[in-house]
XYZ file of C-alpha atoms in Angstrom:
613
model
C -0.856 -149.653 120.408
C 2.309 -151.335 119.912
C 5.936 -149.911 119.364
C 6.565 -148.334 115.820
C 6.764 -151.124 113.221
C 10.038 -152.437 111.396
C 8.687 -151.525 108.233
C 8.453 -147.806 109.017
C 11.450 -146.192 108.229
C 12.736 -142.772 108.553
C 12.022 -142.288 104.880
C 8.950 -142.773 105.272
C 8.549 -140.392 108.577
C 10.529 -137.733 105.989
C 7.058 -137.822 104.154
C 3.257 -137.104 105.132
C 1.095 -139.607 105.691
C -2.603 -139.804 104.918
C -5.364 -141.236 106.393
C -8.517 -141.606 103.687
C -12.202 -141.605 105.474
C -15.633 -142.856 102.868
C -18.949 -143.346 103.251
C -21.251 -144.517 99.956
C -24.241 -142.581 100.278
C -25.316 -139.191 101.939
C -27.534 -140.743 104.582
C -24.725 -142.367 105.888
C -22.822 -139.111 106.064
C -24.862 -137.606 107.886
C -26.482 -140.987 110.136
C -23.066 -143.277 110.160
C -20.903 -140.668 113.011
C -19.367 -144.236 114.221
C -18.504 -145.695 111.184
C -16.896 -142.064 110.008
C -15.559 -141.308 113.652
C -13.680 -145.149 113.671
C -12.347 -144.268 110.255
C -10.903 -141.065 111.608
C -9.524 -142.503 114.494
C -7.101 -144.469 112.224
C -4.640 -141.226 112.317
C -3.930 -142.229 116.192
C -1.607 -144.694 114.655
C 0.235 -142.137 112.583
C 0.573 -139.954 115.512
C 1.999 -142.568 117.665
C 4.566 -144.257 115.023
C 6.171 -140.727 114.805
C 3.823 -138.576 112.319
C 3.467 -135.287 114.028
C -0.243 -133.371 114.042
C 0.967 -131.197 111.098
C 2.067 -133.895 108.740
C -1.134 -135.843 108.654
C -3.558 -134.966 105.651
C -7.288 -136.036 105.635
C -8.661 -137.008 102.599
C -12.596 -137.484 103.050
C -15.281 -138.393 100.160
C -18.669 -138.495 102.269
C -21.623 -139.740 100.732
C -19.700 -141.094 97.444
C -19.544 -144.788 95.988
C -16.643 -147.007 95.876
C -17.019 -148.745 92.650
C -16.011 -145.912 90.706
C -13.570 -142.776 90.587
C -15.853 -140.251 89.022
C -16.814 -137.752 91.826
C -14.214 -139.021 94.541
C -11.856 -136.132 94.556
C -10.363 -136.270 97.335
C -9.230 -139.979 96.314
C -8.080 -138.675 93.081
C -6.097 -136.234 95.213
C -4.901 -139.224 97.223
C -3.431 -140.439 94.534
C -1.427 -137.710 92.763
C 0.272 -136.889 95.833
C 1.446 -140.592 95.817
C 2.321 -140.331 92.501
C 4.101 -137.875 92.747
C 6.227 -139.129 96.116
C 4.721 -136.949 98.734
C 2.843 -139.684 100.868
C 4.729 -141.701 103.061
C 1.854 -144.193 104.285
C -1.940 -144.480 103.636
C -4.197 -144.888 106.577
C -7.065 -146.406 105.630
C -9.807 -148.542 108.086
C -10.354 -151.190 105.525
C -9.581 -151.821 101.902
C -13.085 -151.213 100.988
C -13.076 -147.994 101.935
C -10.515 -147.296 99.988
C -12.523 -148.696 96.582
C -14.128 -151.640 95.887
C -12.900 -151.253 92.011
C -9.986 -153.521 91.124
C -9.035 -151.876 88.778
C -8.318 -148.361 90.583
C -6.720 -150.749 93.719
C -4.480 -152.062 91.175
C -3.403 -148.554 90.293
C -2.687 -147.396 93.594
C -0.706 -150.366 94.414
C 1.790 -149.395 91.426
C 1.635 -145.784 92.963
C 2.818 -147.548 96.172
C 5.085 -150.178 94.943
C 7.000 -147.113 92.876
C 7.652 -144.632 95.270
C 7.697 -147.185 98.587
C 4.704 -145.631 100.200
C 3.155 -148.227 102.775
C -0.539 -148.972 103.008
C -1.688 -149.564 106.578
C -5.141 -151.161 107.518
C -6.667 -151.308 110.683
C -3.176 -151.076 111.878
C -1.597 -153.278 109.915
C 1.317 -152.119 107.830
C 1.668 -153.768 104.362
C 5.009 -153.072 102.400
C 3.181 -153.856 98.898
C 6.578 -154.181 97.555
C 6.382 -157.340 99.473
C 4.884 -160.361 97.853
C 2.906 -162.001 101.031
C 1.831 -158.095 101.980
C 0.780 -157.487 98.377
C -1.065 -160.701 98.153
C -3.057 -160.109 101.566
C -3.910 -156.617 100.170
C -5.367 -158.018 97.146
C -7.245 -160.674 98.472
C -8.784 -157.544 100.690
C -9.192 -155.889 97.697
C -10.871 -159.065 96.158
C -12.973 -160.143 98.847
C -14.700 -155.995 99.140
C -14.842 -156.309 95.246
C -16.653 -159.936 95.828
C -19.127 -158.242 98.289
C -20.157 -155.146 96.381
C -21.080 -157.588 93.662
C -23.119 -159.754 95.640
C -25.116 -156.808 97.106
C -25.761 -155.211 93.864
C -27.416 -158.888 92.516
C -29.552 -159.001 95.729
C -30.455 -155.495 95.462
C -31.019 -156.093 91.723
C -32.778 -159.068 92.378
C -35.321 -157.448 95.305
C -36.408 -154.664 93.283
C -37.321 -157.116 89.957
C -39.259 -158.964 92.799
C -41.210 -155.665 93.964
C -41.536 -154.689 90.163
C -43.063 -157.933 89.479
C -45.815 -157.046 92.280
C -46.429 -153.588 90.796
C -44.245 -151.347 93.664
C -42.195 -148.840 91.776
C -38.885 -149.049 92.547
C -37.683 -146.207 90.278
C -38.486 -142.492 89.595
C -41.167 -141.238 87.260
C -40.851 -139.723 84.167
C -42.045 -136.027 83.866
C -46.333 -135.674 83.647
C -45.996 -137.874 87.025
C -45.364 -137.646 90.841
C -45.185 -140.104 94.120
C -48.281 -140.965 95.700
C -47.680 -142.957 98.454
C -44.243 -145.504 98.210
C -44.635 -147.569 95.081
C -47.434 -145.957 93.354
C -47.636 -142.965 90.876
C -50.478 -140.432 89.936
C -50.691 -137.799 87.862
C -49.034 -134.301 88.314
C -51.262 -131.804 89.910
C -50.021 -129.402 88.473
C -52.718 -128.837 85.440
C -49.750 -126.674 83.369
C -47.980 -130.362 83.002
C -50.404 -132.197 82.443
C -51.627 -130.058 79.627
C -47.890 -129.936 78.142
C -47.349 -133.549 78.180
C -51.387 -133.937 76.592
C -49.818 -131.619 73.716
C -47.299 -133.454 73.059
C -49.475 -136.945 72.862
C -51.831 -135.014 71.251
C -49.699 -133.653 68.352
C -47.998 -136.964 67.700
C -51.576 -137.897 67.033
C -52.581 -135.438 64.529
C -49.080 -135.209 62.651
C -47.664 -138.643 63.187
C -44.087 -137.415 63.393
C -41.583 -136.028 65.746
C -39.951 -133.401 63.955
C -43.339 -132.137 63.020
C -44.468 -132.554 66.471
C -40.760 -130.308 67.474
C -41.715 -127.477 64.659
C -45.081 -127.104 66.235
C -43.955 -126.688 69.922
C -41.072 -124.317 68.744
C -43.647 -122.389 66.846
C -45.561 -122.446 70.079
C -43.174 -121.418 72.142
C -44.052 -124.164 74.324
C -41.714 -125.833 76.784
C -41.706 -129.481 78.803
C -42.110 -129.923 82.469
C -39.226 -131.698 84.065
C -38.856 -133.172 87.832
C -35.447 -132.950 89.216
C -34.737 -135.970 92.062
C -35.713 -133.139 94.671
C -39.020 -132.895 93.086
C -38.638 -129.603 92.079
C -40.421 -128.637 88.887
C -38.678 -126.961 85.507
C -39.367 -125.974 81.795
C -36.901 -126.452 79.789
C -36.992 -126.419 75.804
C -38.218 -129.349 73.845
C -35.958 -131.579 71.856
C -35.925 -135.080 69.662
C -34.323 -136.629 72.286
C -37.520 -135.271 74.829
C -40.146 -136.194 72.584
C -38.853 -139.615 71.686
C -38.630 -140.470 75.465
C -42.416 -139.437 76.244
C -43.547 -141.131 73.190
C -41.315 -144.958 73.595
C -41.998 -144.215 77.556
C -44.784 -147.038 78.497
C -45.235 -145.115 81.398
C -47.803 -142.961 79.633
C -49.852 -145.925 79.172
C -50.244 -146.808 82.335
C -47.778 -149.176 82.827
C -44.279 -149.455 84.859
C -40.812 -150.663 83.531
C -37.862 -151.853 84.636
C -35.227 -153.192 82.714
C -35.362 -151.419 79.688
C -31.648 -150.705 80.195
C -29.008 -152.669 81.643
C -25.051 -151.963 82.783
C -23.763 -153.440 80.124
C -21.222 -156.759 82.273
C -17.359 -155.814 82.966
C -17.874 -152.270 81.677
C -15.669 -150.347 83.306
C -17.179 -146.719 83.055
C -20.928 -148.109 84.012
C -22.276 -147.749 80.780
C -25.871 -148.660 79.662
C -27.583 -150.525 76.601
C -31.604 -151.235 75.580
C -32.934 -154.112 76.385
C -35.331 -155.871 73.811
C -39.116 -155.653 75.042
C -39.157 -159.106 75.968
C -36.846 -158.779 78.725
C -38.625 -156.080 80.568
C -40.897 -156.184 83.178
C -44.073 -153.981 82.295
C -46.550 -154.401 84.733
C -50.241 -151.943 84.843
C -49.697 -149.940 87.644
C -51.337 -146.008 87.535
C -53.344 -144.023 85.407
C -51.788 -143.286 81.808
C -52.055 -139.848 79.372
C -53.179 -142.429 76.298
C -54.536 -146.242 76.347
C -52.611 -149.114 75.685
C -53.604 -149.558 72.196
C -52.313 -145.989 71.437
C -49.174 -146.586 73.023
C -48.477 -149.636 70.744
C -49.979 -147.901 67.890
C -47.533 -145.209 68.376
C -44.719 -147.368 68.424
C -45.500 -148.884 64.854
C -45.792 -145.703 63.926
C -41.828 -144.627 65.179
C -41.036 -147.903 63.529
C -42.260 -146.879 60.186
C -40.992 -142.967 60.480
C -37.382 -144.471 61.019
C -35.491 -144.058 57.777
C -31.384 -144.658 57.659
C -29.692 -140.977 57.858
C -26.654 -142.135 56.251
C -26.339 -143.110 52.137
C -24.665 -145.923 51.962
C -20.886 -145.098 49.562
C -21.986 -146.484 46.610
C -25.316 -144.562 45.852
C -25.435 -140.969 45.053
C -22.484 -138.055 43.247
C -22.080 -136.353 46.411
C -17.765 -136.643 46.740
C -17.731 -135.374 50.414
C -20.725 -137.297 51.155
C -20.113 -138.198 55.279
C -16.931 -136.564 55.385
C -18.408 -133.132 55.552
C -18.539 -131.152 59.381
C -19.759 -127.985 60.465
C -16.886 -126.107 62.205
C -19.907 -124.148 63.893
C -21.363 -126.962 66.034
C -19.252 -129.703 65.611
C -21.349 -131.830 63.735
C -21.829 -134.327 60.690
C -23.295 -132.384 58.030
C -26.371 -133.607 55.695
C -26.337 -133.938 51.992
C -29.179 -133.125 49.622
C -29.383 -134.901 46.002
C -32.181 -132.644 43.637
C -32.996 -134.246 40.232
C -32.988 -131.066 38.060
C -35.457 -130.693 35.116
C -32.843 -131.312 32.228
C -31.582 -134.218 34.189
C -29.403 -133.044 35.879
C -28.418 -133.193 39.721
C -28.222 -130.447 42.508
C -25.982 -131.045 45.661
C -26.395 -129.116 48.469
C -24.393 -129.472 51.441
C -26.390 -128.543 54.782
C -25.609 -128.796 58.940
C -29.088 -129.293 59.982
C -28.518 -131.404 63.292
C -29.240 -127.927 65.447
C -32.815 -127.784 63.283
C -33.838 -131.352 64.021
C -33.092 -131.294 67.728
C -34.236 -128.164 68.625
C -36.050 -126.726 65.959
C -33.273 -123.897 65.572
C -32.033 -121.691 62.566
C -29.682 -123.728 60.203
C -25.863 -123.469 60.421
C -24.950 -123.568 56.930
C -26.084 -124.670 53.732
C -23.732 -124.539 50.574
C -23.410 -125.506 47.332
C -21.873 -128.806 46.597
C -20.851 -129.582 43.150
C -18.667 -125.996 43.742
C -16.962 -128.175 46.679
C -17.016 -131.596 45.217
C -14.501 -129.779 42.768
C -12.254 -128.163 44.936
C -11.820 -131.188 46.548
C -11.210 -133.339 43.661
C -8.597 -130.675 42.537
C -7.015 -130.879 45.671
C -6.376 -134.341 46.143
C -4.930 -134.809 42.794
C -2.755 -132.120 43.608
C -1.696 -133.964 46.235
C -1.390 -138.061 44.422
C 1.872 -138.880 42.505
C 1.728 -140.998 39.328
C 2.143 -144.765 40.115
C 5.341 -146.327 39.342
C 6.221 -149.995 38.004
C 7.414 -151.123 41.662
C 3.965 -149.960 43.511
C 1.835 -151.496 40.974
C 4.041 -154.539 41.448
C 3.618 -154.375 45.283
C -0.305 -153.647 44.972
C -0.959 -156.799 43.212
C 0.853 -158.654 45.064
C -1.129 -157.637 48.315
C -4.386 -157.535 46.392
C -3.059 -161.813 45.945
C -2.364 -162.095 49.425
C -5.775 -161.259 50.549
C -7.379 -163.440 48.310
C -5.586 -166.183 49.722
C -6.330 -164.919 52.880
C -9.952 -164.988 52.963
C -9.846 -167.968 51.164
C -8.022 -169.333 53.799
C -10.417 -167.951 56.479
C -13.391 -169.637 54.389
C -11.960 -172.951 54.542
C -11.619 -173.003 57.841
C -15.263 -171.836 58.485
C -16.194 -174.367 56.272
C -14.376 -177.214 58.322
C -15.319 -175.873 61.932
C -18.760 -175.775 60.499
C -18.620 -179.814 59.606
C -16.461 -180.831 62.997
C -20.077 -178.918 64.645
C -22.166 -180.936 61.941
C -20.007 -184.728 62.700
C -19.961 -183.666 66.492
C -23.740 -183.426 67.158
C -24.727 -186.534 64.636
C -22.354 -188.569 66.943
C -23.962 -187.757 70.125
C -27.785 -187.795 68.611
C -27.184 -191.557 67.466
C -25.339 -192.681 70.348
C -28.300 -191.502 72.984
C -30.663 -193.967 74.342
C -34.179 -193.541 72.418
C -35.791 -194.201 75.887
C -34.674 -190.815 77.032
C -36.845 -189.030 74.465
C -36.067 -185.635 76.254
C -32.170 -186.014 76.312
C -32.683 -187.411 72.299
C -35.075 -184.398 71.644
C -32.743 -182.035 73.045
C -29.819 -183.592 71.231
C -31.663 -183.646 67.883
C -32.205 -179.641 68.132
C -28.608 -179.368 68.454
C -27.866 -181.484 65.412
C -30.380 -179.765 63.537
C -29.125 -176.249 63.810
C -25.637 -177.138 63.304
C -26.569 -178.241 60.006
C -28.466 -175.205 60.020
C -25.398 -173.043 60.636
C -23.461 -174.724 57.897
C -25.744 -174.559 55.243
C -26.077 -170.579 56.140
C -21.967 -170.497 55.908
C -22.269 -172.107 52.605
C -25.254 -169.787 51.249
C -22.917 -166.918 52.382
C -20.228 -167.609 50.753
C -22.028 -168.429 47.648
C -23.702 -164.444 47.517
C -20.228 -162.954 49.014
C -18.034 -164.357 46.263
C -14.122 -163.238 46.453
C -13.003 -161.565 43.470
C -10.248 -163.707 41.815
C -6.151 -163.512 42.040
C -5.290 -160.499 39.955
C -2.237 -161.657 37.509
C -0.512 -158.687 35.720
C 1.967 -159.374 32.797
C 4.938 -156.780 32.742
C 2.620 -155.093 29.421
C -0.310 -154.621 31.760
C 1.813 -153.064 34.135
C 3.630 -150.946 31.625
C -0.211 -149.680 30.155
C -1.146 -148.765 33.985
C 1.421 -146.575 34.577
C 1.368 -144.772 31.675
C -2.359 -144.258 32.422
C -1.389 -143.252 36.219
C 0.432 -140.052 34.099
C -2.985 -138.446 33.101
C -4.601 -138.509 36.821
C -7.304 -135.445 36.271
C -7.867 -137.755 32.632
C -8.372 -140.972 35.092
C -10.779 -139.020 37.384
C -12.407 -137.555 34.955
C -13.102 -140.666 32.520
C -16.774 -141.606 31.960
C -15.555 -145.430 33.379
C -14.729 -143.823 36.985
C -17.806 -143.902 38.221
C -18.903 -141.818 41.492
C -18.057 -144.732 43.752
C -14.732 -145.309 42.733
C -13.980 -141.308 43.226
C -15.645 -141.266 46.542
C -13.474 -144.582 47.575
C -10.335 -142.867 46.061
C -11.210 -139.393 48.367
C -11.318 -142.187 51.620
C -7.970 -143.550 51.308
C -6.345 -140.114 51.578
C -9.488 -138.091 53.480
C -10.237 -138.458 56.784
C -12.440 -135.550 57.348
C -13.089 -131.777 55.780
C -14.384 -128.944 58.279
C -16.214 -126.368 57.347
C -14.518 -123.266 58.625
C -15.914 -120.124 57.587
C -19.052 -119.426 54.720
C -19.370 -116.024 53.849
C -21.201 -114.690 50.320
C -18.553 -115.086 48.780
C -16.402 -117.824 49.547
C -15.832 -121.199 51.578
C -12.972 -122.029 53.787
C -12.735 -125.855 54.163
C -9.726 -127.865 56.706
C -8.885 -130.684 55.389
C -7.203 -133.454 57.284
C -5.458 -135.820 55.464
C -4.819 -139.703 56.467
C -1.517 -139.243 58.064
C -2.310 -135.981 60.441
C -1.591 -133.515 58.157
C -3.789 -131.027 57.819
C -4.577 -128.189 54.568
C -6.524 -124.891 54.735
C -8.478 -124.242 51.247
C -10.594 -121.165 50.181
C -13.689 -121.750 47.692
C -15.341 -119.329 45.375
C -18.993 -120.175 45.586
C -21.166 -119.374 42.669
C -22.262 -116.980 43.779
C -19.093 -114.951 44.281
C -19.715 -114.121 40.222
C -22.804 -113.156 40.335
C -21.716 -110.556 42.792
C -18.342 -109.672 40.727
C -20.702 -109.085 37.638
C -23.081 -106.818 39.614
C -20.314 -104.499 40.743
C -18.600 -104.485 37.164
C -22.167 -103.831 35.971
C -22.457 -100.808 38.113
C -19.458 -99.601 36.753
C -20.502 -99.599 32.909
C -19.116 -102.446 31.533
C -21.076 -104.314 28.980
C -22.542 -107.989 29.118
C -19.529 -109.722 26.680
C -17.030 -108.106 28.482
C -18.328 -109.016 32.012
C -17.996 -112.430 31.140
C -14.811 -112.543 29.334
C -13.584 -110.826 32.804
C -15.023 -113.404 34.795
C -13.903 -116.121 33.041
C -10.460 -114.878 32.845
C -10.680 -114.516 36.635
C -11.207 -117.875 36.841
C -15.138 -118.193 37.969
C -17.626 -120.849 36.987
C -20.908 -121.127 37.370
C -22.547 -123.844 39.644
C -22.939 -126.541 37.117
C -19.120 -126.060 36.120
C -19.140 -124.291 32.899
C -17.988 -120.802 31.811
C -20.045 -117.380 32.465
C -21.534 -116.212 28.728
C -22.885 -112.921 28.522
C -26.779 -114.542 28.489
C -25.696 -115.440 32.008
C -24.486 -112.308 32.926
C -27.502 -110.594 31.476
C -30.099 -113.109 33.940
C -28.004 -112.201 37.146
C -28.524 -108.869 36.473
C -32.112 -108.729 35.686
C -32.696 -111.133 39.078
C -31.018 -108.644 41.211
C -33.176 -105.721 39.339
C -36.218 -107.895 39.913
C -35.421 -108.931 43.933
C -34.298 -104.914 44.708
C -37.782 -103.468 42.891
C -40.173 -106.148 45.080
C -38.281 -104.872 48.024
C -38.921 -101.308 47.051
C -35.141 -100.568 47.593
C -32.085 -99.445 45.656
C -31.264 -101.329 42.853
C -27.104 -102.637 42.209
C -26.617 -99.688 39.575
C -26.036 -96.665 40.380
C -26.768 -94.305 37.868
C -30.545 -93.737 38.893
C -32.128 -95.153 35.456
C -35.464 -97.113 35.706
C -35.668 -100.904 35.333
C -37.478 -101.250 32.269
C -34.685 -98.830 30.422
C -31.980 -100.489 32.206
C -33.786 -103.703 30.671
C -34.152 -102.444 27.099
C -30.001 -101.431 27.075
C -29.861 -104.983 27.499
C-alpha cells in the first residue's frame, strides 16, 4: 500500500469510516469465503491511511440482491449514518457491490457530495465532489447496472428455452411436488390431493366461487400450501385461493411461464398479466381435471364476472362509492330493492370480509336515513352563488369548450399528416417489390383506419356548446342559488346531478361506529377538513316508542313525542300513531316466538295488550 492519499484529510480521519461487504444469494454466503474474505480485506486500507481498529464499522448484507433496497439493512444503515455526517469514507471492493440500482447509487452520491464523505474502491479514493471522480464512479455504477441487465435477459432467455422443452423452471402450485429436476407429480400426501379434488369438484357442481368459498367455510375445510422449504400448511380458504387453483393451467396438466412479467423501468419490481398468447404452456405432468375442463372453467369465470362498481349515473344511492367501513378499512357495497309500491330500499353493507373469507358481515345500515344526513350536511356547508362566481363559472365552462375543441382539431390534422404521409410513400414504391408495396399499403390502410375512428368518435362524443349568459340569466340563477334545500330538492335535480354535486365537495365518509341506535359517520371534505356526524337510524324510534310504551303512554301521544323529537321513519315521513301501534305489536310478536319477556312491563297478556290497542 501506498502513503495516505491527498484527498484524505483530517476531517475525514475526525469521522468513521465504513467498509460495506455483499453477496446476492445465500449459497454464495455460505460457498463464496474468497469473494466475502477479499471484500473484508478492503478495511486494511482504512487501517493504514490512519483509521484506527475502533473507528471502522462493518456493514454486511449476505445473501441479498443488489438491484433493490428492500431487505438490505445494513445498506440502509450505511446510508443514514452518511446522511447524517457520521461516515468519513466508504470502503467498498467494487461499485457493484455496493448496488447495481442507479437510482439508489445516485442517492448515495448526494449523501456523499453533501457531507464530503469519500467513496474508495479497490483502493481508489474518489472525491465525488469532483467532476472526473464522480464521472468514473458513475460509469462504475453504469457499467454493474449494464451487467445485471444482461444476465437477467440471458437468464430470462435460458429458462423460456428449457420451458419450451417441457423442464420446469419454476415452483409448483399447491396439490403438486418435485419429482426429479424439471418434472412434477402429484402430492403424496392423499389429505391434498383430496382438498384440491374438492375444490375442482365444487366449482363443478356450483359453478361459482363464492359458492364454492360458503361451502368450504361451512366445511370447515382448509387448503394445503407448500412453503419454498417444502414444508406443508393449511391455511383458510379465500377468493383470492380459489381463483388461483381454478385460472392455474397447472391443474390441467400443463406448465406456464410467463403469465406475469416485471413490468420495464419499474422501479419497485412490480408485476402485470400477460395475455394467453404470450405464454408458454407446454403438457408436462399429470393434471386434477382434463384440458377441456380447464377451458370450460375459464368460460365459465368469464361469464360469472360482473362489474362491482355502478357506474354515477345509474341508481339513488347519494354515498354510492364514497362509503368505508371504519372496521376493516374497506369500500363498502350498496344494495338497490324495488319495493312493492314502487318504491326503493337502500341498504348500505361492508361485505368485502364475507366474500373473501366467508366471514360474519361488518355492518349493514340503512341508507336513505344516511343519504339524508348527508344531503343536510353539505348544504349546511354550500353558500349561495353570487353574480361574480356565476360570471367566473361560465367563463371557464367557455374556456374548455375551446379547449377541447382545440385538442380535436389537432387530432383531426395529425390524423390527415398520418393519412398524406403513408399515400406518399405507397405510390412512390416500386410495384416490383410487391412485399415492400404490400407492407406499405397496410400502413396506408390503417391510417385511414385511425382517422375515420377519430372522426366516428368525435361524432358520438359531441362537446356541449359555449354557454352565453345575459346579465337576466345571471340575475334568475342567483336568486335560485338562495333556496339551495328548494334546488336539491326539485323534481328537475335528478339523482345524478346530487351525487355529482356530493363529489365536488366529498372525498370520502367513514363509517365510525353503528350501534342500535345511531350512526357515527367522518366525513372528509375536498380541502382536508374533516366533520364528525351522529345519525338516528330508524330504528332508534321504534325503540323510543317501546320504552314510552312501557311507561303508559298512549299511541297519539307516542307519536306526537316522536315527531317533536325530531324522528322519521325510514322512508322519510313522520311517525302516526298506526305506526306506533305496528312497532309495538312486532316487538309483542318477536318476544312471544322467543318465549321471553315482552317490552311492557306490567305483566298483561298479548292478546289484551292487543285489544287496548
Amino acid at each position: 500500500m501506498t502513503q495516505r492519499p491527498p484527498q484524505i484529510t483530517q476531517d475525514h480521519l475526525g469521522r468513521p469510516a465504513a467498509t460495506y461487504i455483499r453477496v446476492s444469494t445465500g449459497p454464495q454466503a455460505r460457498d463464496s469465503t474468497g469473494s466475502i474474505a477479499h471484500q473484508r480485506d478492503q478495511q486494511a486500507y482504512a487501517f493504514h491511511w490512519g483509521w484506527g481498529a475502533d473507528q471502522v464499522e462493518a456493514y454486511e448484507d449476505l445473501g441479498q440482491s443488489g438491484t433493490r433496497t428492500d431487505g438490505r439493512v445494513a445498506f440502509q444503515r450505511l446510508l443514514t449514518r452518511v446522511a447524517a455526517g457520521h461516515v468519513g469514507a466508504v470502503f467498498c471492493a467494487n461499485t457493484a457491490r455496493l448496488t447495481r440500482a442507479p437510482r439508489d447509487f445516485e442517492t448515495l452520491v448526494a449523501l456523499c457530495r453533501l457531507h464530503r464523505t469519500l467513496l474508495v474502491v479497490e483502493g481508489n479514493v474518489l472525491d465525488l465532489n469532483d467532476p472526473a471522480s464522480r464521472l468514473l464512479a458513475r460509469l462504475q455504477a453504469g457499467v454493474a447496472a449494464y451487467e445485471n441487465d444482461l444476465r437477467t435477459r440471458t437468464l430470462v432467455a435460458s429458462k423460456y428455452a428449457k420451458a419450451r422443452l417441457g423442464h420446469a423452471v419454476s415452483r409448483p402450485p399447491g396439490g403438486f411436488v418435485v419429482s426429479t429436476k424439471g418434472q412434477w407429480v402429484k402430492d403424496p400426501d392423499h389429505a391434498v390431493q383430496q382438498a384440491i379434488e374438492q375444490v375442482l369438484g365444487l366449482f363443478r357442481q356450483l359453478g361459482s366461487v363464492p359458492q364454492v368459498l360458503r361451502a368450504l367455510v361451512r366445511a370447515k375445510a382448509m387448503l394445503p400450501v407448500r412453503t419454498s422449504a417444502g414444508e406443508l400448511r393449511w391455511v383458510r380458504p379465500c377468493m383470492a385461493r380459489l381463483h388461483m387453483m381454478l385460472r392455474h393451467p397447472a391443474y390441467a396438466g400443463y406448465y406456464t411461464l410467463g403469465r406475469r412479467q416485471v413490468i420495464p423501468g419499474d422501479p419497485d419490481g412490480r408485476v402485470r398479466w400477460t395475455p394467453q398468447s404470450e405464454w408458454i404452456m407446454v403438457p408436462h405432468h399429470e393434471g386434477y381435471i382434463t384440458p377441456a375442463e380447464w377451458r370450460a372453467n375459464q368460460e365459465r369465470l368469464r361469464g360469472n364476472r360482473v362489474p362491482t362498481t355502478q357506474p354515477v349515473g345509474r341508481g339513488t344511492a347519494l354515498c354510492h362509492g364514497l362509503l368505508w367501513c371504519g372496521r376493516c378499512n374497506r369500500p363498502m357495497y350498496t344494495r338497490l330493492r324495488n319495493l312493492v309500491r314502487g318504491n326503493e330500499e337502500i341498504r348500505y353493507a361492508c361485505l368485502a370480509a364475507y366474500q373473501q373469507h366467508g366471514e360474519p358481515r361488518c355492518w349493514s345500515i340503512d341508507g336513505r336515513t344516511l343519504d339524508r344526513a348527508m344531503a343536510a350536511a353539505l348544504l349546511g356547508r354550500l353558500q349561495p352563488a353570487d353574480f361574480t362566481a356565476v360570471l367566473a363559472a361560465g367563463r371557464e365552462l367557455n374556456q374548455q369548450y375551446e379547449a377541447a375543441c382545440r385538442r380535436r382539431a389537432q387530432e383531426l390534422e395529425d390524423a390527415d399528416d398520418a393519412v398524406n404521409l403513408a399515400k406518399r410513400r405507397y405510390t412512390c414504391v416500386d410495384p416490383a417489390n410487391r412485399r415492400l408495396a404490400a407492407t406499405l399499403e397496410r400502413h396506408y390502410e390503417q391510417a385511414l383506419q385511425r382517422r375515420e375512428e377519430i372522426e366516428l368518435r368525435h361524432r358520438e362524443e359531441g362537446l356541449s356548446p359555449p354557454l352565453t349568459l345575459t346579465p337576466e340569466e345571471v340575475s334568475a340563477i342567483c336568486r335560485e342559488a338562495q333556496d339551495l334545500p328548494g334546488l336539491w330538492s326539485a323534481p328537475t335535480t335528478t339523482p345524478q346531478d346530487r351525487r355529482e354535486l356530493l363529489r365536488l365537495f366529498v372525498q370520502r365518509i367513514r363509517l365510525v361506529a353503528v350501534s342500535a341506535r345511531d350512526v357515527t359517520v367522518e366525513i372528509a371534505w375536498v380541502g382536508g377538513a374533516t366533520s364528525t356526524h351522529c345519525v338516528a337510524r330508524p330504528k332508534k324510534g321504534a325503540l323510543v316508542a317501546l320504552e314510552l310504551r312501557t311507561q303508559g303512554w298512549r299511541p297519539a301521544a307516542i307519536a306526537a313525542e316522536l315527531n317533536r323529537r325530531g324522528f322519521i321513519r325510514s322512508c322519510g315521513k313522520p311517525f302516526t300513531a298506526r305506526d306506533v301501534h305496528h312497532y309495538c305489536w312486532q316487538a309483542a310478536h318477536r318476544a312471544r316466538k322467543r318465549g321471553g319477556k315482552r317490552p311492557r312491563g306490567d305483566g298483561t297478556e298479548d292478546n289484551a295488550m292487543l285489544a287496548e290497542w
